[in-house]
Short mmCIF file of C-alpha atoms in Angstrom, two decimals:
data_model
loop_
_atom_site.label_atom_id
_atom_site.label_comp_id
_atom_site.label_asym_id
_atom_site.label_seq_id
_atom_site.Cartn_x
_atom_site.Cartn_y
_atom_site.Cartn_z
CA MET A 270 -9.77 15.89 7.75
CA LYS A 271 -9.59 18.52 4.97
CA CYS A 272 -9.74 17.65 1.27
CA LYS A 273 -6.43 18.24 -0.52
CA LYS A 274 -8.19 19.29 -3.76
CA CYS A 275 -10.87 21.75 -2.58
CA GLY A 276 -10.32 22.21 1.17
CA ALA A 277 -13.78 21.00 2.25
CA GLU A 278 -14.28 18.73 5.25
CA MET A 279 -14.12 15.06 4.19
CA LYS A 280 -16.48 12.41 5.56
CA ARG A 281 -15.39 8.93 6.58
CA ASP A 282 -17.18 6.08 4.81
CA ASN A 283 -18.80 3.36 6.90
CA LYS A 284 -16.28 0.73 5.88
CA VAL A 285 -12.78 -0.44 6.70
CA LEU A 286 -10.61 -1.62 3.82
CA THR A 287 -9.10 -5.02 4.56
CA SER A 288 -5.72 -4.18 3.07
CA TYR A 289 -2.47 -4.51 4.96
CA PRO A 290 -2.35 -2.25 6.90
CA PRO A 291 -6.13 -1.73 7.18
CA LYS A 292 -7.40 1.70 6.11
CA TYR A 293 -10.39 3.98 6.46
CA SER A 294 -11.84 5.55 3.32
CA TYR A 295 -12.71 9.28 3.34
CA THR A 296 -14.76 10.93 0.58
CA CYS A 297 -15.13 14.64 -0.11
CA PRO A 298 -18.82 15.57 -0.50
CA ASP A 299 -17.95 18.58 -2.73
CA CYS A 300 -15.48 17.25 -5.32
CA GLY A 301 -15.64 13.46 -4.79
CA ASN A 302 -11.93 13.10 -3.92
CA VAL A 303 -11.15 9.85 -2.06
CA GLU A 304 -8.35 9.54 0.51
CA TYR A 305 -7.26 6.40 2.36
CA VAL A 306 -5.98 6.67 5.93
CA THR A 307 -4.37 3.85 7.86
CA ILE A 308 -6.00 3.04 11.16
CA GLY A 309 -2.98 4.60 12.90
CA GLY A 310 -3.83 7.94 11.25
CA GLU A 311 -1.23 8.30 8.45
CA THR A 312 -2.56 9.28 5.01
CA VAL A 313 -1.40 6.61 2.58
CA PHE A 314 -2.61 7.83 -0.82
CA GLY A 315 -5.51 9.43 -2.59
CA ASP A 316 -7.31 8.55 -5.79
CA ASP A 317 -4.72 10.47 -7.82
CA ALA A 318 -1.51 8.47 -8.49
CA SER A 319 0.52 11.67 -8.89
CA LYS A 320 0.29 12.26 -5.13
CA ASN A 321 2.74 9.40 -4.56
CA ASN A 322 5.65 11.43 -5.98
CA GLY A 323 6.57 8.54 -8.27
CA ASP A 324 6.52 5.97 -5.45
CA ASN A 325 4.19 3.15 -6.50
CA ASN A 326 5.01 0.94 -3.49
CA ASN A 327 1.77 2.06 -1.82
CA PHE A 328 -0.16 0.19 -4.48
CA LEU A 329 1.74 -3.07 -3.97
CA ARG A 330 0.57 -3.84 -0.46
CA GLY A 331 -1.15 -7.09 0.31
CA TRP A 332 -4.59 -7.60 1.77
CA VAL A 333 -6.21 -9.48 4.64
CA CYS A 334 -8.99 -12.00 3.96
CA PRO A 335 -12.11 -10.71 5.74
CA LYS A 336 -13.36 -14.27 6.29
CA CYS A 337 -10.33 -16.09 7.80
CA GLY A 338 -7.85 -13.26 8.48
CA GLY A 339 -5.13 -14.73 6.27
CA VAL A 340 -2.60 -12.26 4.86
CA MET A 341 -2.34 -12.39 1.05
CA SER A 342 0.07 -10.93 -1.47
CA PRO A 343 -1.14 -8.01 -3.60
CA PHE A 344 -1.25 -10.24 -6.69
CA GLN A 345 -3.67 -12.81 -5.22
CA ASN A 346 -7.30 -12.29 -6.19
CA THR A 347 -8.81 -14.96 -3.93
CA CYS A 348 -7.97 -16.50 -0.59
CA PRO A 349 -6.70 -20.09 -1.10
CA TYR A 350 -7.93 -21.02 2.39
CA CYS A 351 -11.52 -19.85 1.90
CA ALA A 352 -12.12 -20.36 -1.84
CA PRO A 353 -13.74 -23.63 -2.88
CA PRO A 354 -11.20 -26.16 -4.13
CA VAL A 355 -10.72 -26.34 -7.90
CA LYS A 356 -11.22 -29.80 -9.38
CA LEU A 357 -8.67 -30.48 -12.10
CA GLU A 358 -9.53 -32.91 -14.85
CA VAL A 359 -6.63 -35.15 -15.89
CA TRP A 360 -6.55 -36.24 -19.52
CA ASN A 361 -4.69 -39.33 -20.67
#
């Protein structure tokens, strides 16, 4: 895969992002540009928000919990199934 900024060959990182859909992360060794590619092969977005042509829907995708596989909304920071329960103190 060629870098869109400098044209150099990008290298795939040794990780899979647990977003929905899951993506590979590619980094350019020359300029440091980062591109995200869905496992099916479609480029979703790079590290520059202007590449979305004003469409910010790519940033509002949910994520998959790596521990239990539950699908979460993009606004959830923790998995309610795997996080320890929060003890609430009731005041009279």
